[in-house]
Short mmCIF file of C-alpha atoms and ligand atoms in Angstrom, two decimals:
data_model
loop_
_atom_site.label_atom_id
_atom_site.label_comp_id
_atom_site.label_asym_id
_atom_site.label_seq_id
_atom_site.Cartn_x
_atom_site.Cartn_y
_atom_site.Cartn_z
CA MET V 1 -0.04 0.00 0.17
CA PRO V 2 1.42 3.65 -0.83
CA TYR V 3 2.18 5.56 2.34
CA ALA V 4 2.07 2.47 4.44
CA LYS V 5 4.89 3.64 6.77
CA GLU V 6 3.53 6.94 7.04
CA LEU V 7 0.36 5.74 8.06
CA ARG V 8 1.61 3.30 10.69
CA ILE V 9 3.56 5.91 12.36
CA ALA V 10 1.23 8.75 12.04
CA GLN V 11 -1.06 5.73 14.33
CA LEU V 12 1.09 5.25 16.52
CA ALA V 13 1.80 8.70 17.01
CA VAL V 14 -1.38 9.69 17.48
CA GLN V 15 -2.32 6.60 19.74
CA ARG V 16 0.59 7.66 22.09
CA ALA V 17 -0.43 11.31 22.20
CA THR V 18 -3.74 10.36 23.13
CA LEU V 19 -2.40 8.35 26.02
CA LEU V 20 -1.05 12.04 27.32
CA THR V 21 -4.39 13.87 26.93
CA LYS V 22 -6.34 11.11 28.68
CA SER V 23 -3.73 11.78 31.70
CA VAL V 24 -4.25 15.18 31.90
CA PHE V 25 -8.16 14.89 31.50
CA HIS V 26 -7.64 12.97 34.69
CA THR V 27 -5.96 15.74 36.85
CA THR V 28 -8.10 18.80 37.84
CA ALA V 29 -5.43 21.06 36.92
CA LYS V 30 -5.06 21.07 33.34
CA GLY V 31 -2.81 24.12 32.97
CA THR V 32 -5.45 25.99 30.81
CA VAL V 33 -4.29 29.19 29.40
CA SER V 34 -5.65 31.43 27.09
CA LYS V 35 -4.24 32.54 23.68
CA GLU V 36 -4.12 35.59 22.26
CA ASP V 37 -7.30 34.76 20.22
CA HIS V 38 -9.00 34.00 23.47
CA SER V 39 -9.16 29.96 22.58
CA PRO V 40 -7.69 27.98 25.52
CA VAL V 41 -4.68 25.66 25.40
CA THR V 42 -3.51 22.89 27.72
CA VAL V 43 -0.96 20.88 28.98
CA GLY V 44 -2.67 18.37 26.96
CA ASP V 45 -2.47 20.43 23.43
CA PHE V 46 1.65 21.23 23.63
CA GLY V 47 2.42 17.91 25.18
CA ALA V 48 0.37 16.02 22.61
CA GLN V 49 2.10 18.33 20.04
CA ALA V 50 5.40 17.30 21.29
CA LEU V 51 5.06 13.71 21.28
CA ILE V 52 3.85 13.75 17.59
CA ILE V 53 6.69 16.11 16.21
CA SER V 54 9.35 14.19 17.60
CA ALA V 55 8.09 10.95 16.40
CA LEU V 56 7.69 12.71 12.81
CA ARG V 57 11.26 14.10 13.20
CA HIS V 58 12.51 10.62 13.87
CA HIS V 59 11.16 9.18 11.13
CA PHE V 60 10.70 11.99 8.14
CA PRO V 61 13.34 14.46 9.10
CA ASP V 62 12.82 16.32 6.02
CA ASP V 63 9.20 16.73 6.04
CA GLU V 64 7.69 20.29 7.25
CA ILE V 65 5.34 20.55 9.74
CA VAL V 66 2.29 22.66 10.21
CA ALA V 67 1.09 22.39 13.96
CA GLU V 68 -1.47 24.54 15.97
CA GLU V 69 0.75 25.15 18.76
CA GLU V 70 3.89 27.14 19.61
CA ALA V 71 6.24 27.47 22.55
CA ALA V 72 6.53 30.92 23.14
CA GLU V 73 3.93 30.79 26.10
CA LEU V 74 6.08 28.39 27.60
CA ILE V 75 9.44 29.60 27.47
CA ALA V 76 8.01 32.61 29.69
CA ASN V 77 6.16 30.42 31.77
CA LYS V 78 8.38 27.99 33.18
CA PRO V 79 5.80 26.42 35.74
CA LEU V 80 3.78 25.10 32.80
CA SER V 81 6.79 23.93 30.55
CA GLU V 82 7.62 21.60 33.66
CA ARG V 83 4.48 20.72 34.27
CA ILE V 84 4.22 19.82 30.25
CA TRP V 85 7.65 18.00 30.42
CA SER V 86 6.61 15.78 33.39
CA TYR V 87 3.58 14.73 31.41
CA VAL V 88 5.63 13.96 27.93
CA GLN V 89 8.37 12.08 30.36
CA ALA V 90 5.48 9.66 31.77
CA THR V 91 3.84 8.80 28.29
CA MET V 92 4.76 5.93 26.60
CA LEU V 93 2.84 3.17 24.48
CA GLU V 94 2.73 0.37 26.48
CA ASP V 95 4.11 -2.02 24.14
CA GLU V 96 7.98 -1.39 24.25
CA SER V 97 8.78 -2.35 20.49
CA ALA V 98 6.00 0.11 19.71
CA GLU V 99 7.09 2.98 21.48
CA GLN V 100 11.10 2.08 20.24
CA GLU V 101 9.47 2.60 16.90
CA LEU V 102 8.40 6.16 17.33
CA GLY V 103 11.93 6.71 18.41
CA GLY V 104 12.12 6.42 21.91
CA PRO V 105 11.62 9.30 24.97
CA ILE V 106 12.38 12.84 24.35
CA GLN V 107 15.80 13.34 25.89
CA SER V 108 15.41 16.95 27.62
CA GLU V 109 12.48 20.07 28.33
CA GLN V 110 14.52 21.68 25.79
CA GLU V 111 14.20 19.12 23.37
CA MET V 112 10.39 19.04 24.03
CA LEU V 113 10.39 23.10 23.53
CA ASP V 114 12.43 22.81 20.57
CA ALA V 115 10.01 20.19 18.96
CA ILE V 116 6.72 21.85 19.73
CA ASP V 117 8.33 24.83 17.68
CA MET V 118 8.61 22.72 15.26
CA GLY V 119 5.25 23.19 13.86
CA LYS V 120 5.65 26.60 11.94
CA SER V 121 5.92 25.79 8.29
CA PRO V 122 4.17 28.38 6.32
CA GLY V 123 2.67 25.70 4.55
CA GLY V 124 1.73 25.74 0.62
CA ALA V 125 1.35 23.78 -2.57
CA LYS V 126 5.02 21.92 -2.78
CA GLY V 127 6.29 19.24 -1.02
CA ARG V 128 5.89 16.75 1.97
CA ILE V 129 3.73 18.86 4.93
CA TRP V 130 1.84 17.53 7.86
CA ALA V 131 -0.79 19.18 9.41
CA ILE V 132 -1.10 18.40 13.10
CA ASP V 133 -4.02 19.63 15.52
CA PRO V 134 -2.78 17.92 18.82
CA ILE V 135 -6.42 18.52 20.68
CA ASP V 136 -9.20 19.68 17.99
CA GLY V 137 -11.86 20.64 20.20
CA THR V 138 -10.17 21.90 23.05
CA LYS V 139 -13.52 23.16 24.96
CA GLY V 140 -14.87 19.55 24.56
CA PHE V 141 -11.90 17.88 25.90
CA LEU V 142 -12.18 20.69 29.00
CA ARG V 143 -16.02 19.63 29.05
CA GLY V 144 -15.24 15.85 29.03
CA GLY V 145 -16.66 15.85 25.25
CA GLN V 146 -15.40 15.07 22.16
CA TYR V 147 -11.98 16.03 21.53
CA ALA V 148 -9.58 14.78 18.21
CA VAL V 149 -5.94 14.00 17.84
CA CYS V 150 -5.58 14.94 14.43
CA LEU V 151 -2.47 14.40 11.91
CA ALA V 152 -2.45 14.56 8.36
CA LEU V 153 0.01 14.16 5.46
CA MET V 154 -0.34 16.40 2.01
CA VAL V 155 2.03 15.90 -0.81
CA ASP V 156 1.93 18.94 -2.88
CA GLY V 157 -0.99 20.21 -1.24
CA ASP V 158 -3.09 16.84 -1.56
CA VAL V 159 -3.98 14.91 1.53
CA LYS V 160 -2.30 11.47 1.44
CA VAL V 161 -2.60 10.45 4.47
CA GLY V 162 -5.20 10.92 7.82
CA VAL V 163 -5.69 9.63 11.33
CA LEU V 164 -7.92 10.94 13.89
CA GLY V 165 -8.01 9.82 17.36
CA CYS V 166 -11.34 10.42 19.18
CA PRO V 167 -10.68 9.19 22.86
CA ASN V 168 -14.12 9.81 23.82
CA LEU V 169 -16.06 7.96 21.09
CA PRO V 170 -17.07 4.36 21.17
CA VAL V 171 -15.25 2.13 18.94
CA ASP V 172 -18.39 0.26 17.91
CA ASP V 173 -19.17 1.74 14.78
CA SER V 174 -22.92 1.02 14.82
CA ALA V 175 -23.34 2.55 18.20
CA PRO V 176 -25.87 5.14 18.30
CA LEU V 177 -24.57 8.73 17.46
CA ASP V 178 -24.28 10.14 21.03
CA ALA V 179 -22.36 13.25 21.59
CA HIS V 180 -22.33 12.54 25.21
CA ALA V 181 -20.80 9.03 24.64
CA GLY V 182 -17.46 10.30 26.73
CA GLU V 183 -19.22 11.47 29.49
CA ASN V 184 -20.76 7.84 30.56
CA GLN V 185 -18.73 5.31 29.18
CA THR V 186 -15.27 3.93 30.27
CA ASP V 187 -12.09 2.69 28.17
CA ALA V 188 -12.92 -0.85 29.33
CA GLU V 189 -16.91 -0.73 27.89
CA GLY V 190 -15.12 0.07 24.56
CA LYS V 191 -14.73 3.89 24.46
CA GLY V 192 -11.94 5.13 22.21
CA VAL V 193 -11.56 5.02 18.29
CA ILE V 194 -8.85 5.79 15.56
CA PHE V 195 -9.80 6.86 12.00
CA SER V 196 -7.51 6.98 9.46
CA ALA V 197 -7.45 6.81 5.59
CA VAL V 198 -4.88 6.87 2.82
CA LEU V 199 -5.60 8.26 -0.41
CA GLY V 200 -7.16 5.46 -2.73
CA GLU V 201 -7.32 3.36 -0.44
CA GLY V 202 -10.38 3.87 1.79
CA ALA V 203 -10.75 4.48 5.18
CA THR V 204 -10.57 2.32 8.33
CA SER V 205 -11.87 2.51 12.21
CA GLY V 206 -10.23 0.78 15.13
CA ALA V 207 -10.00 0.41 18.65
CA LEU V 208 -7.53 3.03 20.23
CA SER V 209 -5.46 1.06 22.42
CA ARG V 210 -2.70 1.95 24.75
CA GLY V 211 0.15 -0.20 23.08
CA ALA V 212 0.50 -1.77 19.82
CA LEU V 213 -2.04 -0.97 17.05
CA SER V 214 -5.47 -2.67 16.87
CA LYS V 215 -7.19 -4.27 13.85
CA GLU V 216 -8.90 -2.14 11.66
CA ALA V 217 -11.86 -2.46 9.87
CA PRO V 218 -12.86 -0.42 6.95
CA ILE V 219 -15.60 2.29 7.18
CA HIS V 220 -18.29 3.47 5.00
CA MET V 221 -20.75 6.31 4.99
CA LYS V 222 -24.48 5.18 5.23
CA PRO V 223 -26.39 5.74 1.94
CA ILE V 224 -29.09 8.02 2.48
CA GLU V 225 -32.47 6.92 1.37
CA ASP V 226 -34.36 9.64 2.49
CA ILE V 227 -33.08 12.83 3.33
CA THR V 228 -35.73 13.73 5.99
CA GLN V 229 -34.60 11.38 7.97
CA ALA V 230 -31.16 12.32 8.00
CA THR V 231 -29.09 13.17 11.16
CA PHE V 232 -26.79 16.01 10.87
CA CYS V 233 -23.70 16.85 12.69
CA GLU V 234 -22.52 20.36 14.09
CA SER V 235 -20.25 22.27 16.81
CA VAL V 236 -21.14 22.60 19.85
CA GLU V 237 -19.77 26.28 19.88
CA SER V 238 -22.29 28.85 18.05
CA GLY V 239 -19.19 30.66 17.75
CA HIS V 240 -17.60 28.28 15.25
CA SER V 241 -20.09 27.69 13.28
CA SER V 242 -23.84 29.19 12.53
CA HIS V 243 -26.56 27.08 14.71
CA SER V 244 -29.49 29.24 12.95
CA ASP V 245 -28.00 28.59 9.30
CA GLN V 246 -27.64 25.14 10.23
CA ALA V 247 -31.27 24.77 11.77
CA ALA V 248 -32.68 26.48 8.29
CA ILE V 249 -30.76 23.99 5.92
CA ALA V 250 -31.90 21.07 8.19
CA LYS V 251 -35.52 22.50 7.96
CA LEU V 252 -35.75 23.22 4.12
CA LEU V 253 -34.39 19.98 3.50
CA GLY V 254 -37.44 18.50 5.82
CA ILE V 255 -34.92 16.95 8.21
CA THR V 256 -36.89 16.60 11.89
CA LYS V 257 -34.21 15.01 14.25
CA PRO V 258 -32.53 17.28 15.89
CA SER V 259 -28.83 18.20 15.27
CA VAL V 260 -25.91 16.03 16.86
CA ARG V 261 -23.57 18.62 18.25
CA MET V 262 -20.35 17.49 19.00
CA ASP V 263 -16.63 19.53 19.10
CA SER V 264 -13.52 18.64 16.70
CA GLN V 265 -13.51 16.51 13.77
CA ALA V 266 -14.87 13.74 15.60
CA LYS V 267 -17.91 14.89 13.35
CA TYR V 268 -15.97 13.88 10.39
CA GLY V 269 -15.10 10.24 11.44
CA SER V 270 -18.85 9.98 12.77
CA ILE V 271 -20.39 10.27 9.80
CA ALA V 272 -17.48 8.77 7.63
CA ARG V 273 -18.69 5.42 9.69
CA GLY V 274 -22.13 6.20 9.41
CA ALA V 275 -23.13 7.06 12.58
CA GLY V 276 -24.25 10.24 11.25
CA ASP V 277 -25.16 11.25 7.85
CA LEU V 278 -23.92 15.08 7.20
CA TYR V 279 -21.77 17.52 8.61
CA LEU V 280 -22.73 21.40 7.96
CA ARG V 281 -20.14 23.95 9.33
CA LEU V 282 -21.82 27.35 7.86
CA PRO V 283 -19.53 30.10 8.58
CA VAL V 284 -20.22 32.77 11.63
CA ARG V 285 -17.87 35.64 10.49
CA ALA V 286 -17.07 36.20 6.87
CA ASP V 287 -13.25 36.97 7.97
CA TYR V 288 -12.63 33.48 9.57
CA GLU V 289 -10.25 31.05 7.50
CA GLU V 290 -10.41 27.79 8.70
CA LYS V 291 -7.17 26.18 9.78
CA ILE V 292 -5.70 23.11 7.39
CA TRP V 293 -5.52 21.29 10.60
CA ASP V 294 -8.97 21.34 11.38
CA HIS V 295 -9.87 19.93 8.46
CA ALA V 296 -7.11 17.67 6.59
CA ALA V 297 -7.49 14.44 8.39
CA GLY V 298 -11.30 14.36 8.61
CA ASP V 299 -11.78 15.14 4.62
CA LEU V 300 -9.69 12.54 3.54
CA ILE V 301 -11.35 9.80 5.83
CA VAL V 302 -15.09 11.24 4.76
CA ARG V 303 -13.96 11.17 1.12
CA GLU V 304 -12.44 7.70 1.53
CA ALA V 305 -15.69 6.57 3.22
CA GLY V 306 -17.38 7.63 0.05
CA GLY V 307 -18.44 10.88 1.27
CA GLU V 308 -17.99 14.54 -0.90
CA VAL V 309 -16.61 17.19 1.01
CA THR V 310 -16.91 20.95 -0.15
CA ASP V 311 -17.02 24.51 1.40
CA VAL V 312 -20.29 26.48 1.13
CA THR V 313 -19.92 27.34 -2.69
CA GLY V 314 -19.29 23.74 -3.68
CA LYS V 315 -15.31 24.18 -3.75
CA ARG V 316 -13.42 21.27 -2.53
CA LEU V 317 -11.30 22.07 0.33
CA ASP V 318 -7.95 23.72 -0.91
CA PHE V 319 -5.17 22.64 1.01
CA THR V 320 -2.67 24.57 -1.00
CA LEU V 321 -2.64 27.94 0.28
CA GLY V 322 -0.64 27.93 3.31
CA ARG V 323 -1.87 27.63 7.09
CA THR V 324 -5.28 28.40 6.41
CA LEU V 325 -8.19 27.42 3.63
CA LYS V 326 -8.31 30.73 2.47
CA ALA V 327 -10.45 30.03 -0.44
CA ASN V 328 -13.14 28.16 1.00
CA LYS V 329 -15.63 29.25 3.29
CA GLY V 330 -17.64 26.86 5.83
CA VAL V 331 -17.60 23.00 4.93
CA VAL V 332 -20.51 20.64 3.62
CA ALA V 333 -19.65 16.93 4.04
CA ALA V 334 -22.13 14.42 3.15
CA PRO V 335 -22.53 10.90 0.99
CA LYS V 336 -21.65 11.28 -2.59
CA ALA V 337 -25.14 10.58 -3.88
CA VAL V 338 -26.74 13.49 -1.60
CA HIS V 339 -24.27 16.27 -1.41
CA GLY V 340 -25.62 18.06 -4.74
CA LYS V 341 -28.75 18.35 -3.07
CA ILE V 342 -27.73 19.31 0.24
CA LEU V 343 -25.38 21.89 -1.21
CA GLU V 344 -28.52 23.14 -3.44
CA ALA V 345 -30.44 24.00 0.40
CA VAL V 346 -27.01 25.70 1.84
CA LYS V 347 -27.01 27.97 -0.86
CA GLN V 348 -30.83 28.86 -0.78
CA VAL V 349 -30.60 29.71 2.54
CA LEU V 350 -27.18 31.87 2.49
CA SER V 351 -29.07 33.82 -0.67
CA SER V 352 -31.97 34.45 1.21
CA LYS V 353 -30.03 36.22 4.05
N1 LIG N 1 -15.06 32.07 14.27
C1 LIG N 1 -14.55 30.25 14.22
N2 LIG N 1 -15.23 29.60 13.06
C2 LIG N 1 -14.82 28.51 12.99
N3 LIG N 1 -14.06 27.69 13.67
C3 LIG N 1 -13.61 28.38 14.46
C4 LIG N 1 -13.65 29.78 14.83
N4 LIG N 1 -12.94 30.03 15.82
C5 LIG N 1 -12.46 29.08 16.22
N5 LIG N 1 -12.47 27.98 15.66
C6 LIG N 1 -11.63 26.39 15.36
O1 LIG N 1 -13.00 25.60 15.59
C7 LIG N 1 -12.24 24.40 16.14
C8 LIG N 1 -13.25 23.69 16.59
O2 LIG N 1 -14.33 23.34 15.72
P1 LIG N 1 -15.82 22.43 16.42
O3 LIG N 1 -16.33 23.67 17.05
O4 LIG N 1 -16.21 21.73 15.26
O5 LIG N 1 -15.45 21.75 17.79
C9 LIG N 1 -11.06 24.77 16.61
O6 LIG N 1 -9.75 24.23 16.35
C10 LIG N 1 -10.87 26.09 16.75
O7 LIG N 1 -9.78 26.88 16.86
P2 LIG N 1 -8.81 27.27 17.74
O8 LIG N 1 -8.24 25.79 18.45
O9 LIG N 1 -8.13 28.35 17.47
O10 LIG N 1 -10.08 27.18 19.21
MG1 LIG N 2 -8.82 22.37 15.83
MG1 LIG N 3 -6.22 22.57 18.93
MG1 LIG N 4 -7.00 25.36 19.64
#
């Protein structure tokens, strides 16, 4: 299979990073600080980013990396840096050979800070570029809701590999779609799923494990016979996508089921495995540029599962333009057969505003 090594390293790296986020979740002090744009970042975000970058550097030292977080804040905040370092040191895959495969532990706090800062590539249309969101849906993570550890490889602006670690979604692809699953289920009861895709090779899901990778199975979007029976996913945060526009679109389509609100790219994973049907992300602000790390893995996983992903104008998401999706507004993801119909409703609602 093409990109087999990249896929395997990405899956192991995502899996290890989720272990760190889970141990941070179980402490009361999550080291939450507010970034310049007022969004939160935690010990979990920084630690997960350090672990993923260190594994990528070990195997693919010449690849570029676009990652959400940077270390500047930590250089000024030594106690926070030390806390992250203690989690990074304590986190390893329980399977020793898998841990070794990732290149073993980071050697020092400084090396960890350097790793965090290796995600500053401007991105673009040329070469091999990894996109990392160490915790997507930080607000969901803090609430005990959905979040995802996201990693994608783009080659010449095309997403080739995508991996989403979703520690609070059920493993079972046929479990009813429940935004609160993570709040009332334990790991032993089958919580934690990893979604993956390689361009042209399909999409899969498997159990997130604490060690070696688990067995995976192909996933597919659910064919929709009757759009009025569809379930659509949307953000929890009304500041991230327009709940009112999404409700108007659903109404126009005759959808009566309530939306399922969940944070993060868990929405892409959920529709890719047929637990939900549609993902609508209508812009709230005309000037917001979606970040590539918020969509690269999910876009590929949904397309490989039989879906179509565009923006609200019907254009494919364009990952060639740098760290953001400058040429796109919003996201409409649906099974291929009905995407056109959904898009018509989106356009109608937007043009009547
Ligand atoms: N105004 C906005 N419109 C769309 N997405 C946003 C906006 N502000 C922040 N985000 C991003 O939405 C993502 C979460 O999406 P969701 O609501 O689907 O969980 C986060 O990565 C968050 O970025 P950030 O990491 O900077 O907070
Ligand atoms: Mg994000
Ligand atoms: Mg994030
Ligand atoms: Mg963030």
